[in-house]
PDB file of N, CA and C in Angstrom:
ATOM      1  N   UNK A  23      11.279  12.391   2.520  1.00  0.00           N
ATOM      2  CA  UNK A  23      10.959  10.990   2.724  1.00  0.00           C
ATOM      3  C   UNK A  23      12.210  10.244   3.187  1.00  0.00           C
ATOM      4  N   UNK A  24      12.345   9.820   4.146  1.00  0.00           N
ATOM      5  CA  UNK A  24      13.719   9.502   4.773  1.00  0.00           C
ATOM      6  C   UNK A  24      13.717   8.140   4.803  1.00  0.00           C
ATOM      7  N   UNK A  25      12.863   7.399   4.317  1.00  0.00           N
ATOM      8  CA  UNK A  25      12.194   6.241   4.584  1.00  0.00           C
ATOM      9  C   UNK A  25      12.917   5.058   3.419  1.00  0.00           C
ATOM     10  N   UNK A  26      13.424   6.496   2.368  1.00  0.00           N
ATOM     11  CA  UNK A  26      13.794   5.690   1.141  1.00  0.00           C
ATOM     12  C   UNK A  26      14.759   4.975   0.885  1.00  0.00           C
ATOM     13  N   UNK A  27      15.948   5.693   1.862  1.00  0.00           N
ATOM     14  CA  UNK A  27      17.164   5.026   2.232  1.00  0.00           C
ATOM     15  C   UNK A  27      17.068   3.763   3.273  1.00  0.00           C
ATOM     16  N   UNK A  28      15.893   4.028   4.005  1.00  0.00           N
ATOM     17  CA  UNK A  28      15.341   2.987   5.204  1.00  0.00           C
ATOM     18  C   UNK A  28      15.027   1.881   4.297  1.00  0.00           C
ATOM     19  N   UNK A  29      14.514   1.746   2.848  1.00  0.00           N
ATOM     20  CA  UNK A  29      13.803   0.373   2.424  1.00  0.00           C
ATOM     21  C   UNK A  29      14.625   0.196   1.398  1.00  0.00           C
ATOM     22  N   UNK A  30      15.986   1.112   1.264  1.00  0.00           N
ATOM     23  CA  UNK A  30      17.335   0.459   0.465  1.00  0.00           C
ATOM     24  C   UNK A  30      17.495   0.527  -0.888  1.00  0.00           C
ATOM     25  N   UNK A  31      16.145   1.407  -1.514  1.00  0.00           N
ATOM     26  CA  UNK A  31      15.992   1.995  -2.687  1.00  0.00           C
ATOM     27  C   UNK A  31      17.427   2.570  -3.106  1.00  0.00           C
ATOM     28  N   UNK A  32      17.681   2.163  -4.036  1.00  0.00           N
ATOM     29  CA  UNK A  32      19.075   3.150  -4.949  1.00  0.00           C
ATOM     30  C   UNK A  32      18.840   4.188  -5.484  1.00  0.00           C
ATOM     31  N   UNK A  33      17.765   4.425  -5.914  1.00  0.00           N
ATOM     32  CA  UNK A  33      17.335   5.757  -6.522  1.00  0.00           C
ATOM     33  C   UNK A  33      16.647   6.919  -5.751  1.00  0.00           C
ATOM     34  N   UNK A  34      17.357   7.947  -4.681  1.00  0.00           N
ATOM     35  CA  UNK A  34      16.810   8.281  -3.989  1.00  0.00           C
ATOM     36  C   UNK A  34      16.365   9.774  -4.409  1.00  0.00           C
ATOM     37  N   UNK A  35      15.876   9.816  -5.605  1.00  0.00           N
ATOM     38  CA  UNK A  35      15.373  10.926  -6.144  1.00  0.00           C
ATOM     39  C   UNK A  35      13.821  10.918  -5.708  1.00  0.00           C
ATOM     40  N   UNK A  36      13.547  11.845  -4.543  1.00  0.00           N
ATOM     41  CA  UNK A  36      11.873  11.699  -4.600  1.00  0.00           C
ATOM     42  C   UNK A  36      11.377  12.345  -4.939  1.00  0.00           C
ATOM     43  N   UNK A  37      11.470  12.675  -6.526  1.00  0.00           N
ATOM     44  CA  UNK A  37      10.185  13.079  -7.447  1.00  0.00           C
ATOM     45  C   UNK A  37       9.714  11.426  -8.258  1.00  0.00           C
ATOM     46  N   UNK A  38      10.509  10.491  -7.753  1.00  0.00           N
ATOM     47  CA  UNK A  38      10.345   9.133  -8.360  1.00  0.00           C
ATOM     48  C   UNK A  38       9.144   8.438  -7.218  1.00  0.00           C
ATOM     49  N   UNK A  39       8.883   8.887  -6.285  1.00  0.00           N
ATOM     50  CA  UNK A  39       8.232   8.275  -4.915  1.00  0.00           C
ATOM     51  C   UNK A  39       6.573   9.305  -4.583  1.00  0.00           C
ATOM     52  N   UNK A  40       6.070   8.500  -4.159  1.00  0.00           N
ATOM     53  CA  UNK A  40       4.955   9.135  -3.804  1.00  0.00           C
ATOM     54  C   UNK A  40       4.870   8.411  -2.275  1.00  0.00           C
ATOM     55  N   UNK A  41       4.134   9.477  -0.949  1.00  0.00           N
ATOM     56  CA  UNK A  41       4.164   8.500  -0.020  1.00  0.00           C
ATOM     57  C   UNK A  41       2.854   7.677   0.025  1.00  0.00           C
ATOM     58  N   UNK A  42       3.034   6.695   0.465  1.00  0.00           N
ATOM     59  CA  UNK A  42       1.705   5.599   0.893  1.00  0.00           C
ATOM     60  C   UNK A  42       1.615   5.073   2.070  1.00  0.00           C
ATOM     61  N   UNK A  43       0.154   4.869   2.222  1.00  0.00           N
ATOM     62  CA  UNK A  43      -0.200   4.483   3.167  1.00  0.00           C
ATOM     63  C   UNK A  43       0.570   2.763   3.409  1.00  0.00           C
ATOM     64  N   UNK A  44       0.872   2.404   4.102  1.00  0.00           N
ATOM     65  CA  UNK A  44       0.907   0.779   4.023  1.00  0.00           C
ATOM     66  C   UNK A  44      -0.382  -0.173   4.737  1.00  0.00           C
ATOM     67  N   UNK A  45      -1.208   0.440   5.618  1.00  0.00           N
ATOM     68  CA  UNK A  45      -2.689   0.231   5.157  1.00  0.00           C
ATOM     69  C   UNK A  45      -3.738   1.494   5.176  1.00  0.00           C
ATOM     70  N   UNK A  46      -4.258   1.392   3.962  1.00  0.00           N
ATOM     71  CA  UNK A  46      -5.281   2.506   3.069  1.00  0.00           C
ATOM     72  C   UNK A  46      -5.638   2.968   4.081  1.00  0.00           C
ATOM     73  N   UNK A  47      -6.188   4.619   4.266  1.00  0.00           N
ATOM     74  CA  UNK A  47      -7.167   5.149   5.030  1.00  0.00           C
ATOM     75  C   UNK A  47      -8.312   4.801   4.729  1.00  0.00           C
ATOM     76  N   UNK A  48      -8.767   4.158   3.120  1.00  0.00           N
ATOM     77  CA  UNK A  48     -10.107   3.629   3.610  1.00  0.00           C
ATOM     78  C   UNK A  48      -9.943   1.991   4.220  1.00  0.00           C
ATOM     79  N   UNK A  49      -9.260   1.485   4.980  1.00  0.00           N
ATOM     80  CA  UNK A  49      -9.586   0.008   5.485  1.00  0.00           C
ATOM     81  C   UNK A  49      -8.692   0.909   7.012  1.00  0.00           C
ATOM     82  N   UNK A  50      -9.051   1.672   7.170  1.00  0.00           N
ATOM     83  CA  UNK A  50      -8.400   2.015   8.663  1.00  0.00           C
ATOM     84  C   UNK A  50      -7.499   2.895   9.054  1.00  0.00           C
ATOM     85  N   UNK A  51      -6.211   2.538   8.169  1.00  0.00           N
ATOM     86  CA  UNK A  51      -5.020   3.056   8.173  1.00  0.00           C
ATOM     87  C   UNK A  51      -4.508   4.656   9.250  1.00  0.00           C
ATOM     88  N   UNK A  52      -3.803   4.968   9.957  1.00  0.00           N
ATOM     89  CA  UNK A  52      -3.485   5.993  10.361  1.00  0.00           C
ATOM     90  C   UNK A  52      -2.986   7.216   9.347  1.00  0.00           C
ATOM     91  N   UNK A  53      -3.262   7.954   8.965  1.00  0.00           N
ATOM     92  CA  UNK A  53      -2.841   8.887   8.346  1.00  0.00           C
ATOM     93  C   UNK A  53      -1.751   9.835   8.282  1.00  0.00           C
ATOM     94  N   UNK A  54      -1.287   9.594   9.759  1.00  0.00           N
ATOM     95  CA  UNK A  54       0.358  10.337   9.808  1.00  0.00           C
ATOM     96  C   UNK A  54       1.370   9.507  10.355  1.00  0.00           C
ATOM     97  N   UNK A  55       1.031   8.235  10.799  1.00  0.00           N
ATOM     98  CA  UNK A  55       1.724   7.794  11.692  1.00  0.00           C
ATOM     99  C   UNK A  55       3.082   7.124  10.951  1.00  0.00           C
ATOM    100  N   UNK A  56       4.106   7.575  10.990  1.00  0.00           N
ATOM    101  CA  UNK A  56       5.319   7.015  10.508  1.00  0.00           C
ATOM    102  C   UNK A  56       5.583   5.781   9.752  1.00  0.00           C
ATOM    103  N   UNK A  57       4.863   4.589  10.867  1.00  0.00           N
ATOM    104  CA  UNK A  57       4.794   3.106  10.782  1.00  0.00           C
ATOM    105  C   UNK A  57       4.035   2.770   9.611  1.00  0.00           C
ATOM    106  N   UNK A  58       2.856   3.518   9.219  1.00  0.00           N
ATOM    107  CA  UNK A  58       1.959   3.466   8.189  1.00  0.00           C
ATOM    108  C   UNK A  58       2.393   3.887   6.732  1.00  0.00           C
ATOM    109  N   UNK A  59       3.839   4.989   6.671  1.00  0.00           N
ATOM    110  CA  UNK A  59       4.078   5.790   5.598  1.00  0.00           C
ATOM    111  C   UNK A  59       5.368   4.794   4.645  1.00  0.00           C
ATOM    112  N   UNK A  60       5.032   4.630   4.011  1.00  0.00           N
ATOM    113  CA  UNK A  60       6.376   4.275   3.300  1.00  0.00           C
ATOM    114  C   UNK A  60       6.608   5.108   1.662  1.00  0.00           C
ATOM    115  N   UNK A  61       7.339   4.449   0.995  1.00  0.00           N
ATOM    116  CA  UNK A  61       7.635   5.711  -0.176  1.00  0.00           C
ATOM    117  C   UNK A  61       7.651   4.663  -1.191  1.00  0.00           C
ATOM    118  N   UNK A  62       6.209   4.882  -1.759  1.00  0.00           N
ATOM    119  CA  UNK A  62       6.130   3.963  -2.900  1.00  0.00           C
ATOM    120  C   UNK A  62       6.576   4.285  -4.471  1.00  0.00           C
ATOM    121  N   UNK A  63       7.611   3.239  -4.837  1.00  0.00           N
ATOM    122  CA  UNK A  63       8.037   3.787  -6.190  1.00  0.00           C
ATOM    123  C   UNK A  63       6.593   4.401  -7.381  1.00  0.00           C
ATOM    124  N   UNK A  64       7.388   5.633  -8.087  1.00  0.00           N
ATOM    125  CA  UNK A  64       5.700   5.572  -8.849  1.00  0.00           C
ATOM    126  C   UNK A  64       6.406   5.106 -10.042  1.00  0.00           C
ATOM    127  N   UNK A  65       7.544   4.292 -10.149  1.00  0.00           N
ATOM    128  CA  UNK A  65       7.923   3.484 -11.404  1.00  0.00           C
ATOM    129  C   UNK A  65       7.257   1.994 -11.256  1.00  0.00           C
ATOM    130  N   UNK A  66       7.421   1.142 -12.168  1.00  0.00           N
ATOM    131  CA  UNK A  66       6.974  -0.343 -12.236  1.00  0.00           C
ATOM    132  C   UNK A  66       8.281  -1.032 -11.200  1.00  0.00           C
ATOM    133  N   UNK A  67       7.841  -2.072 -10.081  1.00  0.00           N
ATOM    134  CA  UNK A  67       8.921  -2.560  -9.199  1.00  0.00           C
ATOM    135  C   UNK A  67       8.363  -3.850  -9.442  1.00  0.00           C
ATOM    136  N   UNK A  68       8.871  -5.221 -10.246  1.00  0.00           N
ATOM    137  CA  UNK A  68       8.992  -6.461  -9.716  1.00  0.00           C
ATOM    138  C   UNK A  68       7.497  -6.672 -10.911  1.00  0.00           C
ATOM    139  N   UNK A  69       7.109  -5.782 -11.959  1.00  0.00           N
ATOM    140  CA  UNK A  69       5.700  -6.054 -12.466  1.00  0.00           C
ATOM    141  C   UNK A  69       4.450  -5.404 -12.253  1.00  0.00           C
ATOM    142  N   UNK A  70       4.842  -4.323 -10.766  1.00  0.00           N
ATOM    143  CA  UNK A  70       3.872  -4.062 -10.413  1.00  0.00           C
ATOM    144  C   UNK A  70       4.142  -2.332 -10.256  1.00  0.00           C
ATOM    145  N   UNK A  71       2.548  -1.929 -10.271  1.00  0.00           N
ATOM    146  CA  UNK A  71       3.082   0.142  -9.972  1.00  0.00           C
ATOM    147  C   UNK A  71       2.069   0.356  -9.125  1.00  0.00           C
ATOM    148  N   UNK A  72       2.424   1.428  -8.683  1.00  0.00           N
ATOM    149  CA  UNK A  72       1.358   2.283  -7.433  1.00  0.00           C
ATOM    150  C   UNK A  72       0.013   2.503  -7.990  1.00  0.00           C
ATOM    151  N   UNK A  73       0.051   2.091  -9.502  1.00  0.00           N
ATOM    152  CA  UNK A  73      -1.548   1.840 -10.097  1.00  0.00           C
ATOM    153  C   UNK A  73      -2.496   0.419  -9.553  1.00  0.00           C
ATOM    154  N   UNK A  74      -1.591  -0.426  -9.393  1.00  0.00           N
ATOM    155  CA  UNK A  74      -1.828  -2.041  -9.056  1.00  0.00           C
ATOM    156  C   UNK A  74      -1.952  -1.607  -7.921  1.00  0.00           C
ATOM    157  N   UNK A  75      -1.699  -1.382  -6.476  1.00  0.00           N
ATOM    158  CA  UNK A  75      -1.786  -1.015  -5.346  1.00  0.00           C
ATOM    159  C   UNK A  75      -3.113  -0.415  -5.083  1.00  0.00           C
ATOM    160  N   UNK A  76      -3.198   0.434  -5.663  1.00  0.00           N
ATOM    161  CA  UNK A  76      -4.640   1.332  -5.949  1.00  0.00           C
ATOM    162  C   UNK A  76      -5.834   0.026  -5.988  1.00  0.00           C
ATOM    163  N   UNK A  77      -5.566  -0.333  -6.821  1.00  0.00           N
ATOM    164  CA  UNK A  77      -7.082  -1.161  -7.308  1.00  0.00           C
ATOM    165  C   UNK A  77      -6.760  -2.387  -6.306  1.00  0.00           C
ATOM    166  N   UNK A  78      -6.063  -2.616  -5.629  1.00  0.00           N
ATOM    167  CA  UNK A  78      -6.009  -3.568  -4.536  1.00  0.00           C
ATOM    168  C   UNK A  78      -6.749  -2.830  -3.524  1.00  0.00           C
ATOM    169  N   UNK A  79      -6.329  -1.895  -2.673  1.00  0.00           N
ATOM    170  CA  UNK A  79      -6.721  -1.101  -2.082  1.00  0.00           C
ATOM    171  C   UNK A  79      -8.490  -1.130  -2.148  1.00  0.00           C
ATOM    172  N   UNK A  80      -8.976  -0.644  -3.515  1.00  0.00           N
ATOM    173  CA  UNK A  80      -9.691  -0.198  -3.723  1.00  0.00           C
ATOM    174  C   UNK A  80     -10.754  -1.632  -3.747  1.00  0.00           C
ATOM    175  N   UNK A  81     -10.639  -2.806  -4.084  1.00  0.00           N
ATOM    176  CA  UNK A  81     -10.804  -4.119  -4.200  1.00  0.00           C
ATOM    177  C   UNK A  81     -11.118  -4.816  -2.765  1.00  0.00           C
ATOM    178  N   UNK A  82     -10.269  -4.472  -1.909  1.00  0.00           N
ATOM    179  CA  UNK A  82     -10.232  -4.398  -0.446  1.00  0.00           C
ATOM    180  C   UNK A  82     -11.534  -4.046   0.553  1.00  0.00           C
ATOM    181  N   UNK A  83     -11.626  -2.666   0.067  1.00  0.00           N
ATOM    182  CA  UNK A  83     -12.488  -1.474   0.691  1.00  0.00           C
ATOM    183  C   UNK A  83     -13.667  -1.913  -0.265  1.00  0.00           C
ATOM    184  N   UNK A  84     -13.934  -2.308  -1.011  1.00  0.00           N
ATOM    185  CA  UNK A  84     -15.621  -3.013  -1.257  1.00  0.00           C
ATOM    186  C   UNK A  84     -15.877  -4.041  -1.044  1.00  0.00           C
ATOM    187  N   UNK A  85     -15.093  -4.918  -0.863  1.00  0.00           N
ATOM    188  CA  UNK A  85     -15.699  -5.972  -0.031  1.00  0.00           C
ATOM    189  C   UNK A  85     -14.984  -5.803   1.626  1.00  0.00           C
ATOM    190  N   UNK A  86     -14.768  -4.985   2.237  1.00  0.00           N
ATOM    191  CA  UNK A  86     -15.285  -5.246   3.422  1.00  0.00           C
ATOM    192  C   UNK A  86     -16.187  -4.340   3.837  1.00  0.00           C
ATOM    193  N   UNK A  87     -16.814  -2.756   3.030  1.00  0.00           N
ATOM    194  CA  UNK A  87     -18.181  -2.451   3.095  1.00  0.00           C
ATOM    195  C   UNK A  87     -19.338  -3.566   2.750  1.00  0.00           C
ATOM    196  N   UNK A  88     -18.930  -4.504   1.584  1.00  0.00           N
ATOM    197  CA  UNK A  88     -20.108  -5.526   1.301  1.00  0.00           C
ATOM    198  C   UNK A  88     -20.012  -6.199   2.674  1.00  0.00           C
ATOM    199  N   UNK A  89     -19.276  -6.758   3.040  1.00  0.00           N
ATOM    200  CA  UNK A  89     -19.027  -7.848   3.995  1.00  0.00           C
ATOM    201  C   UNK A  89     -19.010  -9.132   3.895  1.00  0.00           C
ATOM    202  N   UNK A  90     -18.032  -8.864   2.932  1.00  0.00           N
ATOM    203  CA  UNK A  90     -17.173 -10.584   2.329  1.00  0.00           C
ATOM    204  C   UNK A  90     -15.829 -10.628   2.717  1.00  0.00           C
ATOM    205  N   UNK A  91     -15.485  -9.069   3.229  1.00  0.00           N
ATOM    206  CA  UNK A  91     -14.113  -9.795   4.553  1.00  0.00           C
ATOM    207  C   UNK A  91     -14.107  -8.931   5.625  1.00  0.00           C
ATOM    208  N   UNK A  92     -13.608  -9.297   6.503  1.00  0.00           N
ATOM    209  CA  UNK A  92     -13.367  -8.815   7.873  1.00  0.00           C
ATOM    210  C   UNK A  92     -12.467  -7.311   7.656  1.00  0.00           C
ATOM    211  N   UNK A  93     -12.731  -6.305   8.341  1.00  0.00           N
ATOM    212  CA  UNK A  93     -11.522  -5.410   8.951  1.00  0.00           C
ATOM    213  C   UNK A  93     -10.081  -5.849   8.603  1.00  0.00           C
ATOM    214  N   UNK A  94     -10.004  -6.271   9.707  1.00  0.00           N
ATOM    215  CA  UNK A  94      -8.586  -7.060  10.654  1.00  0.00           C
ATOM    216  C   UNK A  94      -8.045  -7.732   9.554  1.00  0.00           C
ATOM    217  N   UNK A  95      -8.769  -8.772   8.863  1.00  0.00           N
ATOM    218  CA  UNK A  95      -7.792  -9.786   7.677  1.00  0.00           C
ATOM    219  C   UNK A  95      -7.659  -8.705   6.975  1.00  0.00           C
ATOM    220  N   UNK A  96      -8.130  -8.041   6.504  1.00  0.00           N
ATOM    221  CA  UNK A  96      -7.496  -7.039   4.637  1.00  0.00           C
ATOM    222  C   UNK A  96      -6.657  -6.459   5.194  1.00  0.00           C
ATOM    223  N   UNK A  97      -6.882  -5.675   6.464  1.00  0.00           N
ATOM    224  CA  UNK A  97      -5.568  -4.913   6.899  1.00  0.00           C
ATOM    225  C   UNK A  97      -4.686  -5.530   7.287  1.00  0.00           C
ATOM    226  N   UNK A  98      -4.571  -6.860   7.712  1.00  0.00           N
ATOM    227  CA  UNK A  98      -3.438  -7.710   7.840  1.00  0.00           C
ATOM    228  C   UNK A  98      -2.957  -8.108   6.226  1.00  0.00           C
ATOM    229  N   UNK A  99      -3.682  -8.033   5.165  1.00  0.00           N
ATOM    230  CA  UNK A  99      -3.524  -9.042   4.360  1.00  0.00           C
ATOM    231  C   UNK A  99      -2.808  -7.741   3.750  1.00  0.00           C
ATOM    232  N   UNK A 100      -3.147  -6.296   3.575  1.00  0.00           N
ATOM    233  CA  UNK A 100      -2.531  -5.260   2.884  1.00  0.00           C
ATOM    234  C   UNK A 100      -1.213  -4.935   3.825  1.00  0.00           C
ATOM    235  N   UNK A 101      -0.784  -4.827   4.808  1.00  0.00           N
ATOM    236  CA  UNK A 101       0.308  -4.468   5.029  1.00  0.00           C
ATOM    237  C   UNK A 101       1.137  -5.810   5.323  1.00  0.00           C
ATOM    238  N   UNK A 102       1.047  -7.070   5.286  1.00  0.00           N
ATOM    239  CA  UNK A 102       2.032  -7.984   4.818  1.00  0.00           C
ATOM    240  C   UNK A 102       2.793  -7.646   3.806  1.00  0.00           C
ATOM    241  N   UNK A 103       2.061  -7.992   2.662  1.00  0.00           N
ATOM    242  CA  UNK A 103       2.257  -7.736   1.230  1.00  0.00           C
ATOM    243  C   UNK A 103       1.006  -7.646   0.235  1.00  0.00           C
ATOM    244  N   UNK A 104       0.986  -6.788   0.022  1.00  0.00           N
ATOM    245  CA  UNK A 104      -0.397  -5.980  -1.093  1.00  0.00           C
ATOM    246  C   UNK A 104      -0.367  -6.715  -2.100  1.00  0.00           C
ATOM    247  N   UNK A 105       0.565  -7.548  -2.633  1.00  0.00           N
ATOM    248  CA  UNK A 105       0.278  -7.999  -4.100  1.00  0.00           C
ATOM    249  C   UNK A 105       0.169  -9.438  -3.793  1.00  0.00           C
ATOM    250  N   UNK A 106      -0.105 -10.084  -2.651  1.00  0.00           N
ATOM    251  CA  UNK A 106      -0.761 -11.112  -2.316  1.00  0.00           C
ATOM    252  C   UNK A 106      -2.083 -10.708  -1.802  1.00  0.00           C
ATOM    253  N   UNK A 107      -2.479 -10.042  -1.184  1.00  0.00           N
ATOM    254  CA  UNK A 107      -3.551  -9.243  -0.361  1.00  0.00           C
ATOM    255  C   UNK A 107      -5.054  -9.993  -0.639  1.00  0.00           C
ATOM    256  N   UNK A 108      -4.877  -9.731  -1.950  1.00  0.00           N
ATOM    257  CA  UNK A 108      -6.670 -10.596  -2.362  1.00  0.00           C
ATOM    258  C   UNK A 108      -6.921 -12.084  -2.261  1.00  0.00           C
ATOM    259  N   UNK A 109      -5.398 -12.458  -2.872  1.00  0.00           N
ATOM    260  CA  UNK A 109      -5.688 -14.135  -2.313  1.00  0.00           C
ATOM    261  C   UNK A 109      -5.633 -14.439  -1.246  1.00  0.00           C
ATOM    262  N   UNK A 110      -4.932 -13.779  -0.314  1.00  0.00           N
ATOM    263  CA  UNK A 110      -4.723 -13.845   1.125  1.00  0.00           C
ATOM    264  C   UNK A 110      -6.011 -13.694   2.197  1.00  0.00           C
ATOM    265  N   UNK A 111      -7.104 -12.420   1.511  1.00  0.00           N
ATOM    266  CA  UNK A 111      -8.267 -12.952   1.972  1.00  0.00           C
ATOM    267  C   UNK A 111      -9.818 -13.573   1.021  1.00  0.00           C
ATOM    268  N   UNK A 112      -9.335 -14.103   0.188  1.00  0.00           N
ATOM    269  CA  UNK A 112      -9.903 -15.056  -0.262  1.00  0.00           C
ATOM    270  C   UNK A 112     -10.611 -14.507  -1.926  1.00  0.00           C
ATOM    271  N   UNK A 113      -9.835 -13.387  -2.426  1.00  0.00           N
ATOM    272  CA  UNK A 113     -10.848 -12.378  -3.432  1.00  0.00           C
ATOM    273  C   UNK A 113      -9.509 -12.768  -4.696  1.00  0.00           C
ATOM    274  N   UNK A 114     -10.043 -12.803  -5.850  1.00  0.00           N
ATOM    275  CA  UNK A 114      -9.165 -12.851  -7.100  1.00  0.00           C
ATOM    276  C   UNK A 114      -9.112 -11.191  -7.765  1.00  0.00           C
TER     277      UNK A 114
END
């Protein structure tokens, strides 16, 4: 994961990292593409863990199968920043 030194992490042990999508393969996401991969801590960062991400993700991807948001906004709203993501398109 080369990515880790790229986002300035100090701890560049990656058994601490898992990679992620930065938007989900279920709302679209490319699956190999570099731009998409980043190296998400699997410790708690700022309050939040790659568990919180998940259920965003996952929060995401049922309402835009229901169709209470668009494509385009969640995937804009998840790779901005994910832990704004739901208010960003309108979901608590």
């Amino acid at each position: 994961m080369q990515q880790i030194g790229e986002y300035g992490y100090s701890d560049t042990n990656t058994a601490d990292y898992e990679e992620d999508h930065l938007i989900p393969l279920s709302l679209g996401g490319n699956p190999r593409s570099p731009q998409n991969l980043w190296p998400q801590p699997r410790y708690e960062v700022g309050g939040y863990s790659a568990s919180d991400k998940d259920t965003v993700e996952y929060k995401l991807y049922q309402a835009v199968c229901a169709g209470t948001v668009q494509l385009a906004p969640a995937q804009q709203a998840i790779a901005t920043d994910w832990t704004t993501a739901l208010s960003a398109v309108g979901l608590s």
